[in-house]
Amino acid sequence: MKRLAGIGLLALTVLFCGCTTAKSLTLLTDSGDLVKLTLDTTDGHDWAYRDNVLTIGFRDTKVMEGVLLSGDGYERFVERLKEEYEFTHETTPFSLDWMVRDGEVTLLFPIDPGRVGMILSSRAEEQAVRTVLEKLSFSAKEKE
């Protein structure tokens, strides 16, 4: 009987150790879109959203920050940036444009093309930025 209890406790421990944690945030844009952002926080990444700025960190160190822009605002901003700077397009972990200038990484990605996009910037090392991107997911839909 004790052996069965021990096996059950071990199975429960393994079950809890394999769990992941995540934080989600749902925002309503000016154009009426609902945007849901999710960040895997299992290993110490976290975020805060204050005064329309999203700040993503790792163990109390800021890794990047950014804003959501809707519709024409996002398109106009991206167009201006692309006139001045050269971006690299990537498709993993999602479609985004990437630029490094003077030690600062700028990321542009349409969450819902033509409707809403996000602009993030970082002074962290490229690997720290890529790690955050792998932990980030998002979706958008029109408000019902």
Short mmCIF file of C-alpha atoms in Angstrom, two decimals:
data_model
loop_
_atom_site.label_atom_id
_atom_site.label_comp_id
_atom_site.label_asym_id
_atom_site.label_seq_id
_atom_site.Cartn_x
_atom_site.Cartn_y
_atom_site.Cartn_z
CA MET A 1 0.00 0.00 0.00
CA LYS A 2 2.83 2.42 0.87
CA ARG A 3 4.44 1.66 -2.46
CA LEU A 4 1.26 2.62 -4.34
CA ALA A 5 1.05 5.89 -2.39
CA GLY A 6 4.68 6.62 -3.24
CA ILE A 7 4.12 5.95 -6.94
CA GLY A 8 1.03 8.17 -6.89
CA LEU A 9 2.99 10.98 -5.24
CA LEU A 10 5.82 10.59 -7.76
CA ALA A 11 3.35 10.71 -10.67
CA LEU A 12 1.78 13.84 -9.20
CA THR A 13 5.20 15.46 -8.82
CA VAL A 14 6.10 14.70 -12.43
CA LEU A 15 2.72 16.05 -13.54
CA PHE A 16 3.24 19.37 -11.76
CA CYS A 17 6.85 19.73 -12.88
CA GLY A 18 5.78 19.41 -16.51
CA CYS A 19 3.29 22.29 -16.26
CA THR A 20 3.78 25.54 -18.07
CA THR A 21 2.47 28.92 -17.06
CA ALA A 22 1.39 31.75 -19.28
CA LYS A 23 -0.09 35.21 -19.02
CA SER A 24 -2.65 36.53 -21.48
CA LEU A 25 -3.77 40.05 -22.12
CA THR A 26 -6.76 41.08 -24.24
CA LEU A 27 -6.86 44.64 -25.58
CA LEU A 28 -9.51 46.55 -27.49
CA THR A 29 -8.01 48.72 -30.25
CA ASP A 30 -9.33 52.03 -31.58
CA SER A 31 -10.66 50.23 -34.64
CA GLY A 32 -12.68 47.80 -32.52
CA ASP A 33 -10.42 44.76 -32.80
CA LEU A 34 -9.84 42.50 -29.83
CA VAL A 35 -6.18 41.50 -29.64
CA LYS A 36 -5.12 38.66 -27.38
CA LEU A 37 -1.43 38.44 -26.48
CA THR A 38 -0.03 35.44 -24.61
CA LEU A 39 3.44 35.03 -23.10
CA ASP A 40 4.85 31.74 -21.79
CA THR A 41 6.10 32.71 -18.32
CA THR A 42 7.35 29.28 -17.23
CA ASP A 43 11.05 30.16 -17.07
CA GLY A 44 10.87 33.64 -15.57
CA HIS A 45 9.69 35.82 -18.45
CA ASP A 46 6.97 38.29 -17.50
CA TRP A 47 5.32 41.41 -18.78
CA ALA A 48 3.51 44.55 -17.78
CA TYR A 49 1.12 46.73 -19.77
CA ARG A 50 0.95 50.33 -18.59
CA ASP A 51 0.07 53.55 -20.39
CA ASN A 52 -0.37 51.64 -23.68
CA VAL A 53 3.20 50.28 -23.55
CA LEU A 54 3.93 46.56 -23.30
CA THR A 55 7.17 45.79 -21.44
CA ILE A 56 8.53 42.22 -21.54
CA GLY A 57 11.25 41.16 -19.14
CA PHE A 58 13.20 38.19 -17.92
CA ARG A 59 13.79 37.88 -14.17
CA ASP A 60 13.29 41.60 -13.53
CA THR A 61 15.45 42.73 -16.49
CA LYS A 62 13.68 44.54 -19.32
CA VAL A 63 14.19 42.72 -22.62
CA MET A 64 11.87 44.70 -24.90
CA GLU A 65 8.98 47.09 -25.05
CA GLY A 66 6.46 48.05 -27.65
CA VAL A 67 3.07 49.31 -28.69
CA LEU A 68 0.06 48.14 -30.64
CA LEU A 69 -1.06 50.32 -33.52
CA SER A 70 -4.29 49.87 -35.39
CA GLY A 71 -4.98 50.01 -39.10
CA ASP A 72 -3.60 53.00 -40.94
CA GLY A 73 -1.42 54.08 -38.00
CA TYR A 74 0.56 50.85 -38.16
CA GLU A 75 0.76 50.87 -41.96
CA ARG A 76 1.93 54.50 -42.13
CA PHE A 77 4.54 54.01 -39.41
CA VAL A 78 5.94 50.86 -41.06
CA GLU A 79 5.99 52.54 -44.46
CA ARG A 80 8.02 55.48 -43.07
CA LEU A 81 10.50 53.18 -41.33
CA LYS A 82 10.98 51.04 -44.42
CA GLU A 83 11.70 54.13 -46.52
CA GLU A 84 14.64 54.97 -44.24
CA TYR A 85 15.91 51.57 -43.08
CA GLU A 86 16.41 48.10 -44.45
CA PHE A 87 14.49 45.32 -42.70
CA THR A 88 14.88 41.56 -42.93
CA HIS A 89 11.67 39.58 -43.28
CA GLU A 90 11.33 36.41 -41.22
CA THR A 91 8.52 33.91 -40.88
CA THR A 92 9.54 32.09 -37.68
CA PRO A 93 8.03 32.03 -35.12
CA PHE A 94 5.57 34.26 -37.03
CA SER A 95 5.73 36.80 -39.84
CA LEU A 96 7.80 39.83 -38.83
CA ASP A 97 10.31 42.37 -40.11
CA TRP A 98 13.57 42.74 -38.18
CA MET A 99 16.18 45.52 -38.12
CA VAL A 100 19.25 46.19 -35.98
CA ARG A 101 20.62 49.75 -35.85
CA ASP A 102 23.03 51.24 -33.31
CA GLY A 103 22.58 48.26 -31.00
CA GLU A 104 18.79 48.50 -30.99
CA VAL A 105 16.56 45.82 -32.47
CA THR A 106 13.28 46.98 -34.00
CA LEU A 107 10.59 44.42 -34.76
CA LEU A 108 7.48 45.03 -36.83
CA PHE A 109 4.75 42.47 -37.13
CA PRO A 110 1.20 42.66 -38.36
CA ILE A 111 -1.07 40.84 -35.95
CA ASP A 112 -3.96 41.14 -38.39
CA PRO A 113 -2.65 42.67 -41.66
CA GLY A 114 -4.34 45.95 -42.50
CA ARG A 115 -6.07 46.11 -39.12
CA VAL A 116 -3.57 45.95 -36.24
CA GLY A 117 0.17 45.44 -35.73
CA MET A 118 2.79 45.59 -33.04
CA ILE A 119 6.12 47.40 -32.93
CA LEU A 120 8.71 46.20 -30.41
CA SER A 121 12.20 47.47 -29.69
CA SER A 122 15.06 46.11 -27.61
CA ARG A 123 18.65 46.77 -26.65
CA ALA A 124 19.08 43.19 -25.42
CA GLU A 125 21.22 40.61 -27.17
CA GLU A 126 19.69 38.98 -30.23
CA GLN A 127 19.28 35.59 -28.50
CA ALA A 128 17.29 37.17 -25.64
CA VAL A 129 15.01 38.84 -28.19
CA ARG A 130 14.53 35.60 -30.13
CA THR A 131 13.73 33.73 -26.90
CA VAL A 132 10.95 36.21 -26.10
CA LEU A 133 9.54 35.92 -29.63
CA GLU A 134 9.36 32.14 -29.27
CA LYS A 135 7.34 32.57 -26.08
CA LEU A 136 4.94 35.14 -27.53
CA SER A 137 1.72 34.40 -29.38
CA PHE A 138 -1.18 36.56 -30.44
CA SER A 139 -4.50 36.64 -32.24
CA ALA A 140 -6.99 39.28 -33.29
CA LYS A 141 -10.67 39.34 -34.09
CA GLU A 142 -13.33 41.93 -34.64
CA LYS A 143 -15.37 42.79 -31.58
CA GLU A 144 -18.78 41.19 -31.77
#
